[in-house]
Tab-separated table of C-alpha atoms in Angstrom:
chain	number	residue	atom	x	y	z
A	1	UNK	CA	23.508	13.026	0.842
A	2	UNK	CA	23.306	10.273	-1.855
A	3	UNK	CA	23.640	7.336	0.257
A	4	UNK	CA	20.505	5.215	0.386
A	5	UNK	CA	19.053	4.434	3.642
A	6	UNK	CA	18.858	0.701	3.925
A	7	UNK	CA	16.074	-0.541	6.017
A	8	UNK	CA	16.092	-4.249	7.124
A	9	UNK	CA	12.742	-6.028	6.902
A	10	UNK	CA	11.017	-5.979	10.063
A	11	UNK	CA	9.345	-8.983	11.839
A	12	UNK	CA	6.241	-8.942	14.045
A	13	UNK	CA	6.200	-10.860	17.271
A	14	UNK	CA	4.216	-13.638	15.581
A	15	UNK	CA	6.596	-14.256	12.716
A	16	UNK	CA	7.858	-17.588	14.004
A	17	UNK	CA	4.177	-18.732	14.433
A	18	UNK	CA	3.610	-17.747	10.889
A	19	UNK	CA	6.763	-19.837	9.818
A	20	UNK	CA	5.717	-22.679	11.902
A	21	UNK	CA	2.217	-22.770	10.291
A	22	UNK	CA	3.694	-22.964	6.799
A	23	UNK	CA	3.122	-19.332	5.833
A	24	UNK	CA	4.115	-17.897	2.370
A	25	UNK	CA	6.000	-14.944	3.762
A	26	UNK	CA	6.275	-11.903	1.612
A	27	UNK	CA	7.639	-8.339	2.316
A	28	UNK	CA	4.848	-5.816	2.812
A	29	UNK	CA	5.473	-2.121	3.746
A	30	UNK	CA	8.847	-2.951	5.063
A	31	UNK	CA	7.639	-5.889	7.193
A	32	UNK	CA	7.828	-9.894	6.585
A	33	UNK	CA	4.158	-10.737	6.619
A	34	UNK	CA	2.281	-14.014	5.866
A	35	UNK	CA	0.605	-13.808	2.368
A	36	UNK	CA	-1.138	-17.066	2.878
A	37	UNK	CA	-1.118	-20.342	4.718
A	38	UNK	CA	-3.207	-23.205	3.055
A	39	UNK	CA	-4.348	-20.855	0.212
A	40	UNK	CA	-6.157	-17.665	-0.320
A	41	UNK	CA	-9.575	-19.141	-1.302
A	42	UNK	CA	-9.731	-21.731	1.542
A	43	UNK	CA	-8.700	-18.993	4.136
A	44	UNK	CA	-11.181	-16.451	2.449
A	45	UNK	CA	-13.971	-19.042	2.789
A	46	UNK	CA	-13.031	-19.867	6.427
A	47	UNK	CA	-13.540	-16.128	7.385
A	48	UNK	CA	-16.885	-16.215	5.682
A	49	UNK	CA	-17.919	-19.201	7.212
A	50	UNK	CA	-16.343	-19.571	10.754
A	51	UNK	CA	-13.454	-17.679	11.896
A	52	UNK	CA	-9.880	-16.532	10.791
A	53	UNK	CA	-6.967	-15.137	12.724
A	54	UNK	CA	-4.720	-12.305	11.347
A	55	UNK	CA	-1.616	-10.795	12.385
A	56	UNK	CA	-1.976	-7.191	11.243
A	57	UNK	CA	0.962	-5.955	13.858
A	58	UNK	CA	2.447	-4.078	11.018
A	59	UNK	CA	-0.246	-1.387	11.309
A	60	UNK	CA	0.897	1.849	12.882
A	61	UNK	CA	-0.597	3.321	16.057
A	62	UNK	CA	-0.251	6.915	17.474
A	63	UNK	CA	-1.761	8.247	20.647
A	64	UNK	CA	-2.837	11.972	20.781
A	65	UNK	CA	-3.422	13.599	23.989
A	66	UNK	CA	-3.429	17.123	25.510
A	67	UNK	CA	-5.892	19.658	26.066
A	68	UNK	CA	-6.234	20.699	22.220
A	69	UNK	CA	-6.111	17.180	20.876
A	70	UNK	CA	-9.577	17.019	19.952
A	71	UNK	CA	-9.242	20.525	17.972
A	72	UNK	CA	-6.213	19.594	16.413
A	73	UNK	CA	-7.451	16.048	15.193
A	74	UNK	CA	-10.778	17.722	13.898
A	75	UNK	CA	-8.706	20.166	11.768
A	76	UNK	CA	-6.570	17.007	10.659
A	77	UNK	CA	-9.249	14.721	9.613
A	78	UNK	CA	-12.254	14.660	7.515
A	79	UNK	CA	-14.947	12.858	9.626
A	80	UNK	CA	-16.706	14.727	12.608
A	81	UNK	CA	-14.573	13.704	15.763
A	82	UNK	CA	-16.357	15.966	18.333
A	83	UNK	CA	-19.423	13.609	18.148
A	84	UNK	CA	-17.172	10.567	18.796
A	85	UNK	CA	-18.147	9.512	22.409
A	86	UNK	CA	-15.618	7.874	24.410
A	87	UNK	CA	-15.727	3.899	23.693
A	88	UNK	CA	-16.319	4.505	20.144
A	89	UNK	CA	-14.154	3.987	17.097
A	90	UNK	CA	-14.567	6.177	13.857
A	91	UNK	CA	-13.466	5.403	10.233
A	92	UNK	CA	-11.700	8.872	8.880
A	93	UNK	CA	-9.081	10.102	6.474
A	94	UNK	CA	-6.548	12.802	6.436
A	95	UNK	CA	-6.095	14.988	3.423
A	96	UNK	CA	-3.726	17.511	1.918
A	97	UNK	CA	-4.633	21.130	1.351
A	98	UNK	CA	-5.419	20.010	-2.164
A	99	UNK	CA	-7.896	17.349	-1.027
A	100	UNK	CA	-5.629	14.463	-1.833
A	101	UNK	CA	-5.385	11.494	0.598
A	102	UNK	CA	-2.645	11.640	3.180
A	103	UNK	CA	-4.197	8.185	4.610
A	104	UNK	CA	-7.288	6.504	5.881
A	105	UNK	CA	-7.245	5.614	9.606
A	106	UNK	CA	-9.243	4.514	12.362
A	107	UNK	CA	-9.625	6.813	15.426
A	108	UNK	CA	-10.483	5.278	18.967
A	109	UNK	CA	-12.017	7.906	21.461
A	110	UNK	CA	-10.190	7.128	24.624
A	111	UNK	CA	-10.267	8.760	28.108
A	112	UNK	CA	-8.414	12.071	27.469
A	113	UNK	CA	-6.889	10.912	24.329
A	114	UNK	CA	-7.361	9.314	20.814
A	115	UNK	CA	-5.681	6.256	19.143
A	116	UNK	CA	-4.981	6.576	15.822
A	117	UNK	CA	-4.341	3.444	13.388
A	118	UNK	CA	-2.799	4.131	10.228
A	119	UNK	CA	-1.385	1.952	7.277
A	120	UNK	CA	1.902	0.662	7.866
A	121	UNK	CA	3.349	2.009	4.352
A	122	UNK	CA	2.200	5.514	5.537
A	123	UNK	CA	3.170	5.555	9.154
A	124	UNK	CA	6.491	7.724	8.945
A	125	UNK	CA	4.654	10.145	6.413
A	126	UNK	CA	1.455	10.479	8.497
A	127	UNK	CA	3.471	11.118	11.798
A	128	UNK	CA	5.345	13.900	10.031
A	129	UNK	CA	2.175	15.467	8.629
A	130	UNK	CA	0.296	15.166	11.961
A	131	UNK	CA	3.449	16.737	13.825
A	132	UNK	CA	3.850	19.597	11.362
A	133	UNK	CA	0.172	20.478	11.395
A	134	UNK	CA	-0.892	20.573	15.025
A	135	UNK	CA	-0.568	23.486	17.272
A	136	UNK	CA	-1.113	24.178	21.210
A	137	UNK	CA	-1.196	21.560	23.689
A	138	UNK	CA	-1.037	18.400	21.656
A	139	UNK	CA	1.036	15.391	22.666
A	140	UNK	CA	1.719	12.696	19.803
A	141	UNK	CA	3.214	9.592	20.697
A	142	UNK	CA	3.992	6.733	18.048
A	143	UNK	CA	3.378	3.610	20.076
A	144	UNK	CA	3.481	1.235	17.086
A	145	UNK	CA	6.552	-0.703	18.426
A	146	UNK	CA	4.581	-1.338	21.765
A	147	UNK	CA	1.487	-2.256	20.037
A	148	UNK	CA	0.742	-5.871	18.651
A	149	UNK	CA	-2.510	-6.262	16.633
A	150	UNK	CA	-4.405	-9.477	16.204
A	151	UNK	CA	-7.676	-9.450	14.157
A	152	UNK	CA	-10.257	-12.192	14.892
A	153	UNK	CA	-12.967	-12.119	11.845
A	154	UNK	CA	-15.855	-14.384	10.901
A	155	UNK	CA	-19.108	-15.482	12.234
A	156	UNK	CA	-17.599	-17.628	14.780
A	157	UNK	CA	-15.575	-14.751	16.462
A	158	UNK	CA	-17.993	-13.914	19.281
A	159	UNK	CA	-18.176	-17.363	20.549
A	160	UNK	CA	-14.357	-18.115	20.431
A	161	UNK	CA	-13.469	-14.648	22.058
A	162	UNK	CA	-16.022	-15.286	24.871
A	163	UNK	CA	-14.180	-18.416	25.845
A	164	UNK	CA	-11.134	-16.404	26.370
A	165	UNK	CA	-12.338	-13.312	28.147
A	166	UNK	CA	-14.409	-12.674	31.241
A	167	UNK	CA	-16.441	-9.523	29.499
A	168	UNK	CA	-19.858	-9.928	27.864
A	169	UNK	CA	-19.160	-9.283	24.217
A	170	UNK	CA	-22.738	-9.291	23.322
A	171	UNK	CA	-22.885	-5.634	24.914
A	172	UNK	CA	-19.998	-4.502	22.537
A	173	UNK	CA	-21.822	-2.939	19.418
A	174	UNK	CA	-19.864	-2.543	15.974
A	175	UNK	CA	-17.328	0.039	15.901
A	176	UNK	CA	-16.925	0.384	19.750
A	177	UNK	CA	-13.903	-0.835	21.868
A	178	UNK	CA	-13.346	-1.656	25.462
A	179	UNK	CA	-10.503	-3.020	27.766
A	180	UNK	CA	-10.557	-6.559	28.475
A	181	UNK	CA	-8.307	-9.250	29.410
A	182	UNK	CA	-7.885	-12.031	26.798
A	183	UNK	CA	-6.173	-15.134	27.705
A	184	UNK	CA	-5.260	-13.511	30.895
A	185	UNK	CA	-3.550	-10.605	29.025
A	186	UNK	CA	-4.524	-6.788	29.201
A	187	UNK	CA	-5.890	-5.616	25.740
A	188	UNK	CA	-7.905	-3.074	24.076
A	189	UNK	CA	-10.373	-4.802	21.931
A	190	UNK	CA	-12.881	-3.380	19.374
A	191	UNK	CA	-15.626	-4.958	17.297
A	192	UNK	CA	-14.053	-3.678	14.053
A	193	UNK	CA	-12.446	-5.181	10.883
A	194	UNK	CA	-11.850	-5.201	7.215
A	195	UNK	CA	-13.518	-8.386	5.916
A	196	UNK	CA	-17.322	-7.670	6.055
A	197	UNK	CA	-17.684	-10.260	8.956
A	198	UNK	CA	-18.348	-9.917	12.403
A	199	UNK	CA	-15.123	-9.727	14.379
A	200	UNK	CA	-12.685	-8.034	16.640
A	201	UNK	CA	-9.489	-6.330	16.513
A	202	UNK	CA	-7.056	-6.954	19.477
A	203	UNK	CA	-4.308	-4.492	20.629
A	204	UNK	CA	-1.766	-5.858	22.939
A	205	UNK	CA	1.635	-5.741	24.136
A	206	UNK	CA	3.710	-7.521	21.513
A	207	UNK	CA	5.279	-9.531	24.307
A	208	UNK	CA	1.737	-11.075	24.670
A	209	UNK	CA	0.941	-11.586	21.004
A	210	UNK	CA	2.108	-15.147	20.960
A	211	UNK	CA	0.112	-16.222	23.997
A	212	UNK	CA	-2.886	-14.552	22.724
A	213	UNK	CA	-2.499	-16.077	18.995
A	214	UNK	CA	-1.956	-19.461	20.557
A	215	UNK	CA	-4.933	-19.331	22.923
A	216	UNK	CA	-7.146	-18.217	19.942
A	217	UNK	CA	-5.872	-21.269	17.692
A	218	UNK	CA	-6.613	-23.481	20.479
A	219	UNK	CA	-9.785	-22.062	21.603
A	220	UNK	CA	-11.107	-21.834	18.060
A	221	UNK	CA	-10.149	-25.344	17.012
A	222	UNK	CA	-13.721	-26.726	17.351
A	223	UNK	CA	-15.125	-23.871	15.703
A	224	UNK	CA	-12.857	-24.171	12.517
A	225	UNK	CA	-10.309	-21.217	13.199
A	226	UNK	CA	-7.186	-20.864	11.005
A	227	UNK	CA	-4.547	-18.256	10.216
A	228	UNK	CA	-5.238	-15.848	7.340
A	229	UNK	CA	-2.951	-14.028	5.469
A	230	UNK	CA	-2.757	-10.773	3.383
A	231	UNK	CA	-4.003	-12.443	0.461
A	232	UNK	CA	-7.418	-13.176	1.681
A	233	UNK	CA	-7.488	-10.052	3.537
A	234	UNK	CA	-7.381	-8.106	0.237
A	235	UNK	CA	-10.004	-10.537	-1.314
A	236	UNK	CA	-12.274	-10.240	1.566
A	237	UNK	CA	-12.059	-6.291	1.901
A	238	UNK	CA	-12.395	-6.154	-2.089
A	239	UNK	CA	-15.773	-8.217	-2.079
A	240	UNK	CA	-17.038	-5.490	0.489
A	241	UNK	CA	-15.739	-2.607	-1.788
A	242	UNK	CA	-13.550	-1.220	0.850
A	243	UNK	CA	-11.067	1.168	-0.303
A	244	UNK	CA	-7.249	0.645	0.140
A	245	UNK	CA	-4.783	3.271	0.200
A	246	UNK	CA	-2.251	3.030	-2.598
A	247	UNK	CA	-5.202	1.517	-4.772
A	248	UNK	CA	-8.395	3.788	-4.476
A	249	UNK	CA	-6.754	6.421	-2.539
A	250	UNK	CA	-3.639	8.277	-2.882
A	251	UNK	CA	-2.335	11.916	-2.985
A	252	UNK	CA	-3.895	12.671	-6.316
A	253	UNK	CA	-7.176	11.544	-5.326
A	254	UNK	CA	-9.937	13.235	-3.242
A	255	UNK	CA	-12.955	12.086	-1.090
A	256	UNK	CA	-15.694	12.630	-3.768
A	257	UNK	CA	-13.898	10.646	-6.523
A	258	UNK	CA	-13.096	7.866	-4.043
A	259	UNK	CA	-16.667	7.461	-2.878
A	260	UNK	CA	-15.599	8.580	0.579
A	261	UNK	CA	-17.889	11.583	1.281
A	262	UNK	CA	-19.541	9.321	3.838
A	263	UNK	CA	-16.494	9.932	6.126
A	264	UNK	CA	-16.074	13.700	5.076
A	265	UNK	CA	-18.068	15.963	6.938
A	266	UNK	CA	-18.242	19.456	5.199
A	267	UNK	CA	-20.486	21.017	7.636
A	268	UNK	CA	-18.431	20.292	10.777
A	269	UNK	CA	-16.239	23.535	9.958
A	270	UNK	CA	-12.916	23.864	8.672
A	271	UNK	CA	-10.336	20.809	8.310
A	272	UNK	CA	-7.339	20.548	5.944
A	273	UNK	CA	-8.368	19.801	2.353
A	274	UNK	CA	-12.117	21.049	2.955
A	275	UNK	CA	-11.870	24.166	0.574
A	276	UNK	CA	-10.452	22.061	-2.147
A	277	UNK	CA	-12.884	19.296	-1.789
A	278	UNK	CA	-15.903	21.770	-1.907
A	279	UNK	CA	-14.288	23.422	-5.050
A	280	UNK	CA	-13.974	19.961	-6.626
A	281	UNK	CA	-17.560	19.058	-6.047
A	282	UNK	CA	-18.602	22.361	-7.336
A	283	UNK	CA	-16.636	21.914	-10.357
A	284	UNK	CA	-17.843	18.422	-10.680
A	285	UNK	CA	-15.658	15.357	-10.753
A	286	UNK	CA	-14.257	13.822	-13.904
A	287	UNK	CA	-13.792	10.108	-12.591
A	288	UNK	CA	-15.092	8.227	-9.677
A	289	UNK	CA	-14.583	4.935	-8.332
A	290	UNK	CA	-17.062	2.228	-9.667
A	291	UNK	CA	-17.337	-1.609	-8.977
A	292	UNK	CA	-17.896	-3.842	-11.632
A	293	UNK	CA	-18.066	-7.591	-12.279
A	294	UNK	CA	-16.974	-9.444	-15.234
A	295	UNK	CA	-19.497	-11.289	-17.266
A	296	UNK	CA	-16.887	-13.018	-19.348
A	297	UNK	CA	-13.917	-15.269	-17.857
A	298	UNK	CA	-10.716	-13.595	-16.519
A	299	UNK	CA	-9.502	-11.726	-13.556
A	300	UNK	CA	-9.018	-7.944	-13.750
A	301	UNK	CA	-5.820	-6.631	-12.189
A	302	UNK	CA	-4.627	-3.208	-10.949
A	303	UNK	CA	-3.749	-1.200	-14.121
A	304	UNK	CA	-5.916	-2.832	-16.764
A	305	UNK	CA	-7.609	-0.303	-18.828
A	306	UNK	CA	-11.543	0.027	-18.958
A	307	UNK	CA	-13.682	0.621	-22.055
A	308	UNK	CA	-16.973	1.707	-22.638
A	309	UNK	CA	-17.786	0.824	-26.441
A	310	UNK	CA	-14.650	2.001	-28.029
A	311	UNK	CA	-13.890	4.693	-25.678
A	312	UNK	CA	-11.158	4.307	-22.933
A	313	UNK	CA	-12.958	5.529	-19.928
A	314	UNK	CA	-10.788	4.488	-16.957
A	315	UNK	CA	-8.559	1.914	-15.290
A	316	UNK	CA	-8.621	-0.905	-12.717
A	317	UNK	CA	-7.559	-0.002	-9.102
A	318	UNK	CA	-8.194	-3.304	-7.425
A	319	UNK	CA	-9.112	-6.552	-8.843
A	320	UNK	CA	-9.387	-10.196	-8.111
A	321	UNK	CA	-11.250	-13.459	-8.638
A	322	UNK	CA	-14.152	-13.205	-5.942
A	323	UNK	CA	-13.982	-16.748	-4.031
A	324	UNK	CA	-17.542	-16.091	-2.658
A	325	UNK	CA	-19.190	-15.015	-6.018
A	326	UNK	CA	-16.917	-17.028	-8.476
A	327	UNK	CA	-16.453	-14.240	-10.775
A	328	UNK	CA	-13.805	-11.514	-11.322
A	329	UNK	CA	-14.546	-8.352	-9.675
A	330	UNK	CA	-12.872	-4.927	-9.403
A	331	UNK	CA	-12.855	-1.238	-8.449
A	332	UNK	CA	-11.703	1.484	-10.881
A	333	UNK	CA	-11.691	4.881	-11.727
A	334	UNK	CA	-14.148	5.533	-14.493
A	335	UNK	CA	-15.139	8.637	-16.132
A	336	UNK	CA	-18.138	9.973	-14.109
A	337	UNK	CA	-20.823	10.037	-17.146
A	338	UNK	CA	-20.157	6.222	-17.771
A	339	UNK	CA	-22.314	3.283	-16.116
A	340	UNK	CA	-23.656	0.098	-17.070
A	341	UNK	CA	-21.719	-1.986	-19.648
A	342	UNK	CA	-18.018	-1.938	-19.682
A	343	UNK	CA	-15.092	-3.982	-20.876
A	344	UNK	CA	-11.732	-4.689	-19.273
A	345	UNK	CA	-8.684	-4.921	-21.555
A	346	UNK	CA	-7.039	-8.138	-19.910
A	347	UNK	CA	-3.800	-8.651	-21.725
A	348	UNK	CA	-5.548	-7.649	-25.082
A	349	UNK	CA	-8.895	-9.523	-24.590
A	350	UNK	CA	-11.565	-7.068	-24.194
A	351	UNK	CA	-13.688	-8.980	-21.275
A	352	UNK	CA	-17.336	-7.908	-20.804
A	353	UNK	CA	-18.215	-6.290	-17.389
A	354	UNK	CA	-21.028	-4.274	-15.937
A	355	UNK	CA	-20.948	-1.771	-12.939
A	356	UNK	CA	-22.505	-2.992	-9.776
A	357	UNK	CA	-23.570	-1.350	-6.568
A	358	UNK	CA	-21.180	-1.939	-3.579
A	359	UNK	CA	-20.692	-4.274	-1.670
A	360	UNK	CA	-20.226	-7.172	-4.239
A	361	UNK	CA	-20.727	-9.574	-1.345
A	362	UNK	CA	-24.105	-8.962	0.887
A	363	UNK	CA	-24.023	-11.998	3.111
A	364	UNK	CA	-21.438	-10.703	5.614
A	365	UNK	CA	-22.304	-11.154	9.287
A	366	UNK	CA	-21.303	-7.858	9.938
A	367	UNK	CA	-24.489	-6.528	8.544
A	368	UNK	CA	-26.242	-8.245	11.272
A	369	UNK	CA	-24.779	-6.131	13.882
A	370	UNK	CA	-25.304	-2.638	12.663
B	1	UNK	CA	4.779	-43.003	-17.837
B	2	UNK	CA	6.275	-42.613	-14.603
B	3	UNK	CA	7.988	-39.915	-12.670
B	4	UNK	CA	10.965	-40.992	-14.017
B	5	UNK	CA	10.227	-39.958	-17.643
B	6	UNK	CA	8.975	-36.493	-16.574
B	7	UNK	CA	11.120	-33.714	-17.964
B	8	UNK	CA	11.105	-30.085	-16.638
B	9	UNK	CA	11.953	-26.718	-17.831
B	10	UNK	CA	13.389	-23.551	-16.120
B	11	UNK	CA	10.131	-21.880	-16.426
B	12	UNK	CA	8.319	-24.711	-14.443
B	13	UNK	CA	6.559	-26.552	-17.031
B	14	UNK	CA	6.735	-30.357	-17.081
B	15	UNK	CA	6.296	-32.779	-19.774
B	16	UNK	CA	6.497	-36.377	-20.627
B	17	UNK	CA	6.707	-37.867	-23.971
B	18	UNK	CA	5.083	-40.961	-25.303
B	19	UNK	CA	6.025	-41.841	-29.075
B	20	UNK	CA	5.673	-38.401	-30.562
B	21	UNK	CA	3.068	-36.775	-28.249
B	22	UNK	CA	4.087	-34.653	-25.316
B	23	UNK	CA	1.739	-34.078	-22.336
B	24	UNK	CA	2.518	-30.918	-20.406
B	25	UNK	CA	1.540	-28.898	-17.729
B	26	UNK	CA	2.587	-26.690	-14.561
B	27	UNK	CA	4.909	-27.999	-11.986
B	28	UNK	CA	3.943	-28.825	-8.426
B	29	UNK	CA	6.409	-26.052	-7.207
B	30	UNK	CA	4.693	-23.424	-9.826
B	31	UNK	CA	1.368	-24.370	-8.585
B	32	UNK	CA	2.287	-23.646	-5.077
B	33	UNK	CA	3.724	-20.492	-5.987
B	34	UNK	CA	0.743	-19.258	-8.050
B	35	UNK	CA	-1.741	-20.496	-5.405
B	36	UNK	CA	-5.515	-21.121	-6.087
B	37	UNK	CA	-5.828	-21.392	-10.000
B	38	UNK	CA	-9.003	-19.795	-11.177
B	39	UNK	CA	-8.807	-19.650	-14.900
B	40	UNK	CA	-6.962	-21.484	-17.687
B	41	UNK	CA	-7.290	-20.411	-21.496
B	42	UNK	CA	-8.194	-23.785	-23.272
B	43	UNK	CA	-5.054	-24.316	-25.571
B	44	UNK	CA	-6.282	-24.394	-29.128
B	45	UNK	CA	-6.019	-27.579	-31.054
B	46	UNK	CA	-4.279	-27.177	-34.298
B	47	UNK	CA	-2.087	-24.060	-33.409
B	48	UNK	CA	1.741	-24.646	-34.112
B	49	UNK	CA	4.102	-23.427	-31.704
B	50	UNK	CA	7.855	-22.866	-31.824
B	51	UNK	CA	9.778	-23.617	-28.768
B	52	UNK	CA	9.518	-20.676	-26.222
B	53	UNK	CA	5.903	-19.613	-27.627
B	54	UNK	CA	3.265	-18.975	-25.168
B	55	UNK	CA	1.225	-21.887	-25.041
B	56	UNK	CA	-1.570	-20.611	-22.553
B	57	UNK	CA	-2.178	-18.294	-19.410
B	58	UNK	CA	-2.900	-19.629	-16.027
B	59	UNK	CA	-4.615	-17.080	-13.771
B	60	UNK	CA	-4.689	-17.471	-9.976
B	61	UNK	CA	-6.163	-15.366	-7.458
B	62	UNK	CA	-3.113	-13.179	-6.839
B	63	UNK	CA	-1.240	-13.633	-10.148
B	64	UNK	CA	-1.115	-14.543	-13.698
B	65	UNK	CA	1.568	-16.785	-15.256
B	66	UNK	CA	2.304	-17.881	-18.729
B	67	UNK	CA	3.041	-21.463	-19.868
B	68	UNK	CA	5.602	-21.786	-22.624
B	69	UNK	CA	6.039	-24.547	-25.214
B	70	UNK	CA	9.176	-26.181	-24.193
B	71	UNK	CA	9.768	-27.649	-27.593
B	72	UNK	CA	8.555	-26.967	-31.335
B	73	UNK	CA	5.075	-28.814	-32.004
B	74	UNK	CA	1.359	-28.648	-32.777
B	75	UNK	CA	-1.375	-28.374	-30.148
B	76	UNK	CA	-3.540	-31.478	-30.577
B	77	UNK	CA	-5.451	-31.205	-27.453
B	78	UNK	CA	-6.249	-28.888	-24.470
B	79	UNK	CA	-7.498	-30.419	-21.186
B	80	UNK	CA	-11.321	-29.420	-21.384
B	81	UNK	CA	-11.790	-30.496	-17.855
B	82	UNK	CA	-9.827	-27.467	-16.857
B	83	UNK	CA	-12.398	-25.091	-17.975
B	84	UNK	CA	-14.835	-26.408	-15.170
B	85	UNK	CA	-12.292	-26.920	-12.666
B	86	UNK	CA	-8.896	-25.335	-13.002
B	87	UNK	CA	-8.195	-26.230	-9.468
B	88	UNK	CA	-7.051	-29.680	-10.364
B	89	UNK	CA	-3.787	-28.032	-11.325
B	90	UNK	CA	-3.443	-27.221	-7.699
B	91	UNK	CA	-4.480	-30.664	-6.601
B	92	UNK	CA	-3.074	-33.064	-9.138
B	93	UNK	CA	-0.619	-31.057	-11.221
B	94	UNK	CA	1.187	-33.940	-12.815
B	95	UNK	CA	-2.133	-36.147	-13.250
B	96	UNK	CA	-5.509	-34.715	-13.886
B	97	UNK	CA	-4.211	-31.249	-14.015
B	98	UNK	CA	-2.327	-31.794	-17.494
B	99	UNK	CA	-2.939	-28.668	-19.699
B	100	UNK	CA	-1.929	-29.688	-23.200
B	101	UNK	CA	-0.911	-32.366	-25.476
B	102	UNK	CA	1.646	-31.395	-28.378
B	103	UNK	CA	2.508	-33.477	-31.235
B	104	UNK	CA	6.378	-33.135	-31.602
B	105	UNK	CA	8.165	-32.141	-34.713
B	106	UNK	CA	10.172	-35.180	-36.020
B	107	UNK	CA	13.634	-35.486	-34.489
B	108	UNK	CA	12.828	-33.488	-31.464
B	109	UNK	CA	15.764	-33.495	-28.888
B	110	UNK	CA	14.614	-33.372	-25.290
B	111	UNK	CA	18.082	-33.994	-23.823
B	112	UNK	CA	18.530	-30.506	-22.448
B	113	UNK	CA	15.895	-30.543	-20.115
B	114	UNK	CA	15.901	-31.408	-16.468
B	115	UNK	CA	14.924	-34.700	-14.834
B	116	UNK	CA	13.072	-34.755	-11.622
B	117	UNK	CA	16.206	-34.777	-9.351
B	118	UNK	CA	17.701	-31.748	-11.426
B	119	UNK	CA	14.629	-29.806	-11.147
B	120	UNK	CA	14.368	-30.305	-7.364
B	121	UNK	CA	17.747	-29.107	-7.044
B	122	UNK	CA	17.185	-26.078	-9.419
B	123	UNK	CA	13.957	-24.978	-7.189
B	124	UNK	CA	16.055	-25.110	-4.194
B	125	UNK	CA	18.911	-23.201	-5.580
């Protein structure tokens, strides 16, 4: 068939809230999502200093159950799932046989089942990959349409959420989840996020999204809460050096190149991609992700070429102006033998840069909770 | 120079002319679309430009945009204050956020540019 499938842009349950808040709405992974409200820099600073509210309902959620669920997911993902106790959350990845990334994901260990949270742009591909690579008693449900997701991030998050729930949040450690009522609605809430700040991600029935969102906006007024769009979500994650699928990770890159061996447990036994990853490490990798800061003025952008002396040694995968540090920062694939002084070709000007260890930003409130 | 004398381009520059000098910048609409502006290359005094030449580059957190010379002229001054605080383009695009002054070639015709009202209609279209 040569007819092209036309998919309408989807709206989350919070779309009207975003419009009412004056959001600049953009299309992202087939969804109409807020890019920013008052501005990326002020939203970014708000999350670093008080609290920001994000609608990330576009993310995909799958529930995997059945007697062979653990075995199946252990084979599909790179991190060690067997040791993940109920109540915990794990960051992991799925790879192809050749070691390239299918996606990165969060896995929630729940009673007799796992919840997988995947990138919106990869949802259909992931579902197909999972379905075609499991065997035995495994049930896979796509619950994305029945799941709203609101993230509350920033040092004031615990205080704000405490006012809306009966549970004692001080007993909920980083990367753990619990069932809790928030603003009188049933939710699954976890102490997780993508910003480097303390915070929570709240999974709810989309019918309850608006009530929960409004309750947060009201409860958090005194603490300085405000809505935050995808623009600041990206600058916040980049200051932490967190990888983004489609930028640092894709089907052509493997965990050792992407600096993601910390979620790749070669000792856990076989999983899809393991042999290729081992081979890759034995042979040695040609390029790997580095973080760099510009010493000159400018903003690195994806695709800009990276030089060491006069040699082209790599390219930028993510780049922005860091609101917290006041300089251009970026991640890029750079030849493995290169460290130290670099330059970035920004529209024909070679701007000085140097490699730095990650994260770029080290003051985040999440560190106090680990 | 009031709002009435301001002229606009389709590429979202504004300028106003006093004797033979045009002061120009980025429109309020354009600064809003770009978002937080973090760098501006200071336009170099003495450089001559033809209409449509790139005058400078304005960089925001999320994207980069070029500013074009609406008419032929020579740069006589760049707004040095933007080097320290380019965000004034966001906060005061028609005032302190001006970007460059151009000395116009004799007999420059500016009648083809949009007025404030025409530009407002243009950006809504």
